[in-house]
Short mmCIF file of C-alpha atoms and ligand atoms in Angstrom, two decimals:
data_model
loop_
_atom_site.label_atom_id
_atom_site.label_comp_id
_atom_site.label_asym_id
_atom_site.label_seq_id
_atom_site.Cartn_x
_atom_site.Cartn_y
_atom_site.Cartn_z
CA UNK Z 1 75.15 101.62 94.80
CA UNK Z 2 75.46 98.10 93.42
CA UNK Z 3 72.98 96.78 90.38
CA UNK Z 4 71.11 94.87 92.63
CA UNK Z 5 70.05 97.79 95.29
CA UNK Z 6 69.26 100.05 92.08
CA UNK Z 7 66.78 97.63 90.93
CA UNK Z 8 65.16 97.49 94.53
CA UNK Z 9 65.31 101.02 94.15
CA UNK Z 10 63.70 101.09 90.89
CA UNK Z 11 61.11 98.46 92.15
CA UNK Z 12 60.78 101.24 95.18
CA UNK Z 13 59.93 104.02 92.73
CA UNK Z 14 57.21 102.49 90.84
CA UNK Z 15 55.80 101.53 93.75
CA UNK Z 16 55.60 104.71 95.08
CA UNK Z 17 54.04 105.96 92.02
CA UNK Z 18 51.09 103.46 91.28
CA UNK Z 19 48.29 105.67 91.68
CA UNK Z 20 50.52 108.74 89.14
CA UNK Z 21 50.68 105.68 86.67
CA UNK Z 22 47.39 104.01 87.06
CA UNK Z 23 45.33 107.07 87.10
CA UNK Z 24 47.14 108.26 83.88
CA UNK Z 25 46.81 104.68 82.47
CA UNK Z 26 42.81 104.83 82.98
CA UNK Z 27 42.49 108.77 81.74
CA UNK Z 28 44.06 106.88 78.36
CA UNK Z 29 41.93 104.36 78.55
CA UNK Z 30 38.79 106.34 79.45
CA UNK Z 31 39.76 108.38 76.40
CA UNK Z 32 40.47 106.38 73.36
CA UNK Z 33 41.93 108.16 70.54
CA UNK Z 34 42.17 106.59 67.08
CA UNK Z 35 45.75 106.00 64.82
CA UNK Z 36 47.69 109.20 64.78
CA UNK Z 37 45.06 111.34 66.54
CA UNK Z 38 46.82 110.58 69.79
CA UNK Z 39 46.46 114.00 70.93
CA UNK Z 40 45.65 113.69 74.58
CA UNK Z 41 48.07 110.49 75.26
CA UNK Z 42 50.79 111.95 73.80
CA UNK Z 43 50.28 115.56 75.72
CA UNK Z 44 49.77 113.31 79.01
CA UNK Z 45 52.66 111.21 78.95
CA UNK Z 46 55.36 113.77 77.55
CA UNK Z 47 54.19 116.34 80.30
CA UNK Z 48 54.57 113.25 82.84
CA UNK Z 49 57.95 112.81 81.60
CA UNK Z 50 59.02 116.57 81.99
CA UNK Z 51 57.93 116.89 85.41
CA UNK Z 52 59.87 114.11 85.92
CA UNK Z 53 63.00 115.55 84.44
CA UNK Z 54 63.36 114.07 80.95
CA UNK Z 55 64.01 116.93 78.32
CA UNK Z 56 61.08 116.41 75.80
CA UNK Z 57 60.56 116.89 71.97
CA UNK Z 58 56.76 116.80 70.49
CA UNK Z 59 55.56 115.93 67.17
CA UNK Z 60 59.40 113.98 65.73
CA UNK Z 61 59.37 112.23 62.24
CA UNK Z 62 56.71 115.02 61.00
CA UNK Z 63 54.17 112.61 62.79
CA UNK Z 64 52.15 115.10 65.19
CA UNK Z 65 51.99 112.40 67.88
CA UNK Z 66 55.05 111.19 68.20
CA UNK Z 67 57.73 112.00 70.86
CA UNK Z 68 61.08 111.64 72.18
CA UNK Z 69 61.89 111.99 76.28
CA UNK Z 70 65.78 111.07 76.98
CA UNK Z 71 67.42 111.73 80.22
CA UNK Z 72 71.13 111.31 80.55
CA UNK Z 73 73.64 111.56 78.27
CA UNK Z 74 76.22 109.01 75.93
CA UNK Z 75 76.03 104.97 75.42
CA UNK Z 76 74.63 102.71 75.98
CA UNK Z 77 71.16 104.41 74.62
CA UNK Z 78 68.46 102.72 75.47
CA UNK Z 79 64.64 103.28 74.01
CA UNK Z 80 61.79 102.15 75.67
CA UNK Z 81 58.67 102.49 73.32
CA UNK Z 82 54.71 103.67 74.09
CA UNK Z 83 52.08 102.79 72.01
CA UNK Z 84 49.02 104.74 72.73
CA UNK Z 85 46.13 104.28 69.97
CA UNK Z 86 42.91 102.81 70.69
CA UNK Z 87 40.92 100.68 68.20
CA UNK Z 88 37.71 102.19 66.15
CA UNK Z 89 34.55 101.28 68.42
CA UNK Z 90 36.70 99.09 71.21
CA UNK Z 91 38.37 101.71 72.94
CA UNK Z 92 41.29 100.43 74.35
CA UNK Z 93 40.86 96.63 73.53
CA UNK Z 94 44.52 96.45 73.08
CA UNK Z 95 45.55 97.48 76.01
CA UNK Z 96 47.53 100.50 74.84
CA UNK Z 97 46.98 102.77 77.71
CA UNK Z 98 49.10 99.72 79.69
CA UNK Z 99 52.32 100.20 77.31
CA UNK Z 100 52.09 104.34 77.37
CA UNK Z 101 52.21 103.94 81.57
CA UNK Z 102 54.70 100.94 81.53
CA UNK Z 103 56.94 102.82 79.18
CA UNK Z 104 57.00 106.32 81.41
CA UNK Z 105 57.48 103.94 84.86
CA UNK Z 106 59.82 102.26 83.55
CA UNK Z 107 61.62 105.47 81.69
CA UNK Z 108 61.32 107.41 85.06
CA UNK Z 109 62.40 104.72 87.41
CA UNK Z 110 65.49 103.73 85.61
CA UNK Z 111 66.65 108.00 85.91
CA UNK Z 112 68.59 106.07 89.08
CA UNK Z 113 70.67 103.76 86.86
CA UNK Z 114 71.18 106.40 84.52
CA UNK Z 115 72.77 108.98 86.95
CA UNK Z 116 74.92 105.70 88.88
CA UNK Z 117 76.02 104.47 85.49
CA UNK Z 118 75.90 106.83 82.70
CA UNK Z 119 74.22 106.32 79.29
CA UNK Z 120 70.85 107.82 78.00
CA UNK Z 121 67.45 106.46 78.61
CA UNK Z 122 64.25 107.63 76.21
CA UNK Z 123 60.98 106.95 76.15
CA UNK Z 124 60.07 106.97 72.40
CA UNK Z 125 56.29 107.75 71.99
CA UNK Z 126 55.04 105.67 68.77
CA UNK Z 127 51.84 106.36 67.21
CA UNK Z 128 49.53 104.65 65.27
CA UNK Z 129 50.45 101.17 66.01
CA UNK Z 130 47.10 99.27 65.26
CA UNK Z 131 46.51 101.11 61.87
CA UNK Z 132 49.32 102.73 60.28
CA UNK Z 133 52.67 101.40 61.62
CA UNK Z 134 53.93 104.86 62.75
CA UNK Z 135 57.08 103.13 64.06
CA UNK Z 136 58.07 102.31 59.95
CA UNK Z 137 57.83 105.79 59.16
CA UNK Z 138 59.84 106.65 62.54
CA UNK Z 139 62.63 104.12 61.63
CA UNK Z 140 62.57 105.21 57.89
CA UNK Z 141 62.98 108.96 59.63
CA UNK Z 142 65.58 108.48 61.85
CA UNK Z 143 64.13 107.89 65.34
CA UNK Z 144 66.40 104.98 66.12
CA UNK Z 145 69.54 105.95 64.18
CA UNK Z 146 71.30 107.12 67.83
CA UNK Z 147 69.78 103.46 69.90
CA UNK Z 148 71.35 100.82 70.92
CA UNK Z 149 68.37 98.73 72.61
CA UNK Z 150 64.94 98.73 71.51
CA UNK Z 151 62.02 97.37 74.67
CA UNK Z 152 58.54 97.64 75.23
CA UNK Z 153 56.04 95.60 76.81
CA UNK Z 154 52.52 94.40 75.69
CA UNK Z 155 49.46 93.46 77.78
CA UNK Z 156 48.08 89.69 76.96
CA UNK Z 157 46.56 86.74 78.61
CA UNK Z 158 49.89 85.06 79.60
CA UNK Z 159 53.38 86.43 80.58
CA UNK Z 160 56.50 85.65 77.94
CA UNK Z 161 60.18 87.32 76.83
CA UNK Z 162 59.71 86.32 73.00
CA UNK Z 163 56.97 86.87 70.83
CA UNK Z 164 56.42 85.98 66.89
CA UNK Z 165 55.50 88.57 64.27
CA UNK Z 166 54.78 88.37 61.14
CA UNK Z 167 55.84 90.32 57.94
CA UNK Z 168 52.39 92.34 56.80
CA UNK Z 169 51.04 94.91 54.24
CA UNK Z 170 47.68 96.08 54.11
CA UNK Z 171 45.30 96.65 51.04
CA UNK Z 172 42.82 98.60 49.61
CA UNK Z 173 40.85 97.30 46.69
CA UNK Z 174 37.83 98.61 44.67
CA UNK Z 175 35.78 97.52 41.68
CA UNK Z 176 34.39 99.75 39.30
CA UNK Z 177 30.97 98.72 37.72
CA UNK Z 178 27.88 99.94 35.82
CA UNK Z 179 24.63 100.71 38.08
CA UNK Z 180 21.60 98.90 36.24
CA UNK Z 181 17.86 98.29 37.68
CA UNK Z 182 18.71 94.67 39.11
CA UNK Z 183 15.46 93.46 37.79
CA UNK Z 184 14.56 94.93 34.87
CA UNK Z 185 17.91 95.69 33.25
CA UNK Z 186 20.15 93.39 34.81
CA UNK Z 187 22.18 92.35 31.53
CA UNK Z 188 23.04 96.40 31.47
CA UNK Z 189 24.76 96.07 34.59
CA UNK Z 190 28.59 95.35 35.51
CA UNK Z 191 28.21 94.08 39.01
CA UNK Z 192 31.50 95.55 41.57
CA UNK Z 193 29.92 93.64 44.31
CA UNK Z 194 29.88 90.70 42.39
CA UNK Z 195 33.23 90.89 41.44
CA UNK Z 196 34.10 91.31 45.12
CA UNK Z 197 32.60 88.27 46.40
CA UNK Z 198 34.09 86.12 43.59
CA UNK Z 199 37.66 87.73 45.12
CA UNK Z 200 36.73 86.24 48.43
CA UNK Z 201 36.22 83.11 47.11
CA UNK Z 202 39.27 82.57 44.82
CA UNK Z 203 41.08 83.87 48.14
CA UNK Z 204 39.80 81.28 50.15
CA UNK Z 205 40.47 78.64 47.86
CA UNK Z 206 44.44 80.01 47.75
CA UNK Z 207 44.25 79.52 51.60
CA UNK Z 208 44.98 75.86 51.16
CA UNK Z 209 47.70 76.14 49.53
CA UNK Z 210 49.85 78.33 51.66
CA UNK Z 211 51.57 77.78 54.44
CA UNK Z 212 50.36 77.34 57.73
CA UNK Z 213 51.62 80.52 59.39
CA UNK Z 214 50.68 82.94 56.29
CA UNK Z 215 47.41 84.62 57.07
CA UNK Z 216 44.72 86.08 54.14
CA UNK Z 217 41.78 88.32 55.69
CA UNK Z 218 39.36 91.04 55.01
CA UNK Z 219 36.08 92.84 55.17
CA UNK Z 220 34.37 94.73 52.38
CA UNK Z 221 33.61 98.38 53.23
CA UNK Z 222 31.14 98.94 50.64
CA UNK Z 223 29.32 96.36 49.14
CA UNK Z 224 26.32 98.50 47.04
CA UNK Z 225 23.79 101.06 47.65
CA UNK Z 226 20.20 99.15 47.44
CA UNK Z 227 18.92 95.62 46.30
CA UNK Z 228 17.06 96.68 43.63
CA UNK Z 229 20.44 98.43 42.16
CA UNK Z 230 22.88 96.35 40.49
CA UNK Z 231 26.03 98.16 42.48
CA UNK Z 232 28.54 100.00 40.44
CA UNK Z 233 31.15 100.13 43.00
CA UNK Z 234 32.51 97.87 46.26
CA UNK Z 235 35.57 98.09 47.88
CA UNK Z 236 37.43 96.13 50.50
CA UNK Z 237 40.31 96.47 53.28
CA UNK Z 238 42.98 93.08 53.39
CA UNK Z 239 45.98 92.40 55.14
CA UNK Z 240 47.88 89.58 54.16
CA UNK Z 241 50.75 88.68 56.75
CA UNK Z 242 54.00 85.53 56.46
CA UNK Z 243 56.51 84.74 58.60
CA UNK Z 244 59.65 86.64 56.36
CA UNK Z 245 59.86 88.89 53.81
CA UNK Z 246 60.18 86.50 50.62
CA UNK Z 247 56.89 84.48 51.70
CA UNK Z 248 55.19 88.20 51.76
CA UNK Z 249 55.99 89.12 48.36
CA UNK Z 250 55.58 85.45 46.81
CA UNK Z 251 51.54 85.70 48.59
CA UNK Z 252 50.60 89.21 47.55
CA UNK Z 253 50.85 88.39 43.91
CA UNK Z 254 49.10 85.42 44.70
CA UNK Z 255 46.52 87.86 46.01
CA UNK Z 256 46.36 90.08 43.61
CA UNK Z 257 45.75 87.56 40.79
CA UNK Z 258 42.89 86.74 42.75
CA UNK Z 259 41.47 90.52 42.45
CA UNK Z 260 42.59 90.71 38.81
CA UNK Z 261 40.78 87.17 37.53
CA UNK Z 262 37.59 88.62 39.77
CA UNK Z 263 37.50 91.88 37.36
CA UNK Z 264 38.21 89.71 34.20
CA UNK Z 265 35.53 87.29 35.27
CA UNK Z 266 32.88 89.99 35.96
CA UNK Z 267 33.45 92.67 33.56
CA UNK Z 268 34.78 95.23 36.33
CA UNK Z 269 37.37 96.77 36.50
CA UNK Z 270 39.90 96.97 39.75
CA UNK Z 271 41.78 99.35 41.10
CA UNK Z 272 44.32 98.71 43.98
CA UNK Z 273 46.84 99.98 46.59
CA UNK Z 274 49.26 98.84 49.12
CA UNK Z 275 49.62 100.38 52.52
CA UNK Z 276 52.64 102.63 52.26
CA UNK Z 277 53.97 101.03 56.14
CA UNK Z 278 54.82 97.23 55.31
CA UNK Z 279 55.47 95.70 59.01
CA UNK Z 280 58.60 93.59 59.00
CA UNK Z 281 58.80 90.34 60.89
CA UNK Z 282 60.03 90.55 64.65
CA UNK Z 283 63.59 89.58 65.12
CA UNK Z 284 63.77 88.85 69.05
CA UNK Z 285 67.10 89.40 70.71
CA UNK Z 286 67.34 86.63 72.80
CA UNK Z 287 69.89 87.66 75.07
CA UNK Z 288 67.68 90.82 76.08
CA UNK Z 289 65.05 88.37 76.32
CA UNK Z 290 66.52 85.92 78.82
CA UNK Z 291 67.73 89.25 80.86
CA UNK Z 292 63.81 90.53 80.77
CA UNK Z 293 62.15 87.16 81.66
CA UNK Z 294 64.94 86.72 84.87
CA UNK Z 295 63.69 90.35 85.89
CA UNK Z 296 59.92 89.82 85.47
CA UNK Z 297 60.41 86.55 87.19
CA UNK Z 298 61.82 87.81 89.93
CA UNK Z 299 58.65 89.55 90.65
CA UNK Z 300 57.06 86.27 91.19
CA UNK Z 301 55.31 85.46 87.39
CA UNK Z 302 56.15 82.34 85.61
CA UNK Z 303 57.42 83.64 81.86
CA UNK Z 304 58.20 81.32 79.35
CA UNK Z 305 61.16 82.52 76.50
CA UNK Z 306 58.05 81.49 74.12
CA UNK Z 307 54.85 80.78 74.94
CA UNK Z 308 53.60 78.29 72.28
CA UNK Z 309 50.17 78.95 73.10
CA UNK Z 310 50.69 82.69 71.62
CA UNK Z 311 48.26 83.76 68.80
CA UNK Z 312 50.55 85.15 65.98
CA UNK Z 313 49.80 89.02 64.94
CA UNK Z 314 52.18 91.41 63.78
CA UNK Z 315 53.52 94.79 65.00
CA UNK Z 316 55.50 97.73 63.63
CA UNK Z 317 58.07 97.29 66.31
CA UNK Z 318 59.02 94.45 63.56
CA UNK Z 319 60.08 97.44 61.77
CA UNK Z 320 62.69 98.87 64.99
CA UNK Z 321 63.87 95.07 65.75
CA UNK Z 322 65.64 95.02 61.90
CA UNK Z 323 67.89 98.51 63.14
CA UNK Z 324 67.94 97.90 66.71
CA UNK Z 325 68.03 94.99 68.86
CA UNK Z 326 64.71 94.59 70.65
CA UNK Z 327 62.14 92.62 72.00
CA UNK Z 328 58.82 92.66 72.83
CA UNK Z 329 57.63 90.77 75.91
CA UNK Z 330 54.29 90.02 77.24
CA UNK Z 331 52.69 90.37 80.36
CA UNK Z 332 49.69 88.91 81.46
CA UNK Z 333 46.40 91.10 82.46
CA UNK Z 334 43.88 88.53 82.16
CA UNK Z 335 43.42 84.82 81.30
CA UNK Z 336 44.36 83.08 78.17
CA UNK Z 337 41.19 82.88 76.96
CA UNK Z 338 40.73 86.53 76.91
CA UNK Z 339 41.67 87.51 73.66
CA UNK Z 340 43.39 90.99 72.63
CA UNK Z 341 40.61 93.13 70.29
CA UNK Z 342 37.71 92.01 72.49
CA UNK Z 343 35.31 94.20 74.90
CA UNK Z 344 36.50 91.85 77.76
CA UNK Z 345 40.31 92.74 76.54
CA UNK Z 346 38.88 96.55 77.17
CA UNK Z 347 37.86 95.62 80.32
CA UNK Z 348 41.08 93.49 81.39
CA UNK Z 349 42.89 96.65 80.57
CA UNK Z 350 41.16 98.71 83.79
CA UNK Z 351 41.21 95.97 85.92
CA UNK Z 352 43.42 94.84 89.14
CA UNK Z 353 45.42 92.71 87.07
CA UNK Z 354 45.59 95.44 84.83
CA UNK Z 355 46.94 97.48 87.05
CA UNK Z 356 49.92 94.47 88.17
CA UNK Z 357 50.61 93.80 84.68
CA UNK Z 358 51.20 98.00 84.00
CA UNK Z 359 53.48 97.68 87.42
CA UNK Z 360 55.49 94.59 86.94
CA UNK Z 361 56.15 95.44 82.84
CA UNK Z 362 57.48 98.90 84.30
CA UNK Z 363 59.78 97.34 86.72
CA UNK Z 364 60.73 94.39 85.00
CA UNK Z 365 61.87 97.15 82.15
CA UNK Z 366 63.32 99.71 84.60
CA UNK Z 367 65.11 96.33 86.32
CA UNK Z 368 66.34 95.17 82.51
CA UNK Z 369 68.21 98.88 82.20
CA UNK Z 370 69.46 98.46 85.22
CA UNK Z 371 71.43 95.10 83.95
CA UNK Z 372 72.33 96.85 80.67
CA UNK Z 373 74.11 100.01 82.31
CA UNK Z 374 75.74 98.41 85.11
CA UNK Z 375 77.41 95.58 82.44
CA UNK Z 376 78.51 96.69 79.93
CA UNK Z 377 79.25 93.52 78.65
CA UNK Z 378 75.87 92.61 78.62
CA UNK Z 379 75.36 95.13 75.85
CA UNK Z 380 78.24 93.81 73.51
CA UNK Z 381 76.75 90.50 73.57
CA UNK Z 382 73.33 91.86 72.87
CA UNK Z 383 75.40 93.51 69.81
CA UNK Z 384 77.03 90.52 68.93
CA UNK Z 385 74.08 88.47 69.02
CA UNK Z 386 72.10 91.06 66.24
CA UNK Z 387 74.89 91.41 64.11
CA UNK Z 388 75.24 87.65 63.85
CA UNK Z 389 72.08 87.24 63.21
CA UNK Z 390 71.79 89.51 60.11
ZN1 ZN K 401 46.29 95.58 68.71
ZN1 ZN K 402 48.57 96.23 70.64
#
């Protein structure tokens, strides 16, 4: 059988298993589990996986829910990644139960290529996405060392091949104080909260001066006990996020001198940590991008290469697209407007369009493996194009 009648074929298998996927797609959804308490996601898809004949190892990089399905054997090795963590209070506002089914359609469908063609296709269960950045610790630990191709898709409000990352790093901060009556004692008091808020402000006055695409932000998580108590502790959760490496490290000192003038101003005194996971910026591989958007296309949506209308987060697949060569397309479940993180994101995610989006990512993946095993040139230019890039 020729490329093109395996990808009909592969179209013909997820097909034939839309209600499998879309009933385990809203059992994910109707189930959110937080950042690396994936339990139930991770149980569902692997066992979907082994019925389906991929050979299945639980709980990889000492992260408890994280897996590895491959079928086939040799190169080309190609990974296609699930995310399945929900977001505290919003459920599945990300749309992660999408990915997890996409991923195993895709992984299952593309079995056909696999035994034509040769090579190895996985399905790489990553955890922790929206909190942690399981896939850092995952690269760090090996999970990629053996891939050649990196691909996952991502639910959004338009379709497109490329996306932007940025470089991030999370922080924790926390002033110590002294707790004082606020009214009768005040001048006994060291105030953490205050010491906070003037952090905020020396923040948002460094937000002028930083480039465009950089990104400052945070919430405090504990800002006193009472009014009438001057508070003798606050602490606060940041992220601060450029476009490469360099700008990263030149902002979070910026940052911290912010924290570190607060304490000298107030009297308090500051403690802080980085995130151990520090996301890396997405390097797209264009050629796999091109191949993906033709595929995805062909199933009747317009894709751009890059949307310009794409709100810039970052990811930990950042982290697999400096090993491997990867990309991480979008695919539309809902209209622009409808931002990723919302209740109406939630909502998107069990929808219809939901539902098309989970279908056409799987077979516009499955269709993508398809080109890669059947032309083997395809894959040394892929190559070719990462190493230059480095
Ligand atoms: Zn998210
Ligand atoms: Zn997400």
């Amino acid at each position: 059988m020729d490329a093109e009648k395996l990808k009909v074929s592969a179209i013909g298998e997820i097909d034939a298993r839309r209600q499998q996927l879309n009933e385990l797609s809203l059992k994910i959804h109707a189930n959110p589990e937080l950042a690396f308490q994936e339990v139930k996601a991770a149980t569902w898809l692997a066992e979907y996986l082994k019925e389906n004949g991929f050979s299945i190892e639980q709980g990889i990089c000492g992260l408890a829910t994280a897996f590895r399905a491959s079928y086939g054997k040799g190169k080309p090795a190609i990974a296609i990644l699930a995310e399945y963590d929900a977001l505290p209070k919003l459920g599945h506002a990300c749309g992660h139960n999408l990915i997890a089914t996409s991923a195993v359609g895709a992984g299952v469908a593309a079995k056909l290529a696999i035994d034509r063609f040769g090579g190895t296709i996985l399905v790489i269960g990553t955890p922790g996405e929206e909190m942690y950045g399981g896939k850092v610790f995952m690269v760090n630990r090996g999970a990629f060392d053996d891939v050649d191709i990196a691909m996952m898709v991502h639910p959004a409000g338009l379709n497109t091949a490329a996306t932007k990352f940025l470089a991030c790093q999370s922080l924790e901060v926390e002033f110590f104080g002294k707790a004082a009556h606020a009214a009768a004692r005040p001048e006994a008091g060291i105030n953490a909260l205050e010491a906070m808020l003037q952090s905020f402000a020396a923040i948002n006055s460094l937000r002028q001066h930083i480039r465009d695409s950089a990104r400052i932000h945070g919430i405090i998580t504990d800002g006193g006990e009472a009014a009438n108590i001057v508070p003798a502790h606050s602490a606060g959760h940041f992220i601060v996020r450029a476009e490469d490496d360099g700008y990263l490290d030149e902002i979070k000192e910026k940052v911290i001198n912010c924290f570190i003038g607060a304490a000298t101003a107030s009297g308090a005194r500051l403690e802080y940590k980085w995130a151990e996971a520090r996301y890396a910026p997405l390097r797209n591989n264009l050629t796999l991008a091109r191949l993906f958007r033709r595929n995805l296309q062909s199933l009747g949506r317009r894709v751009h290469l890059f949307d310009p209308r794409i709100g810039i987060g970052s990811s930990d697949i950042g982290n697999v697209s400096q090993l491997v060569p990867s990309i991480h397309p979008l695919v539309a479940i809902a209209p622009p407007e409808v931002v990723t993180h919302s209740p109406q994101f939630a909502a998107a995610a069990i929808s219809e369009a939901g539902t098309r989006g989970l279908l056409d990512a799987a077979k516009a993946m499955a269709m993508t493996v398809v080109d890669l095993v059947a032309n083997p040139e395809i894959v040394t230019r892929v190559k070719e194009e990462f190493r230059r890039g480095k």
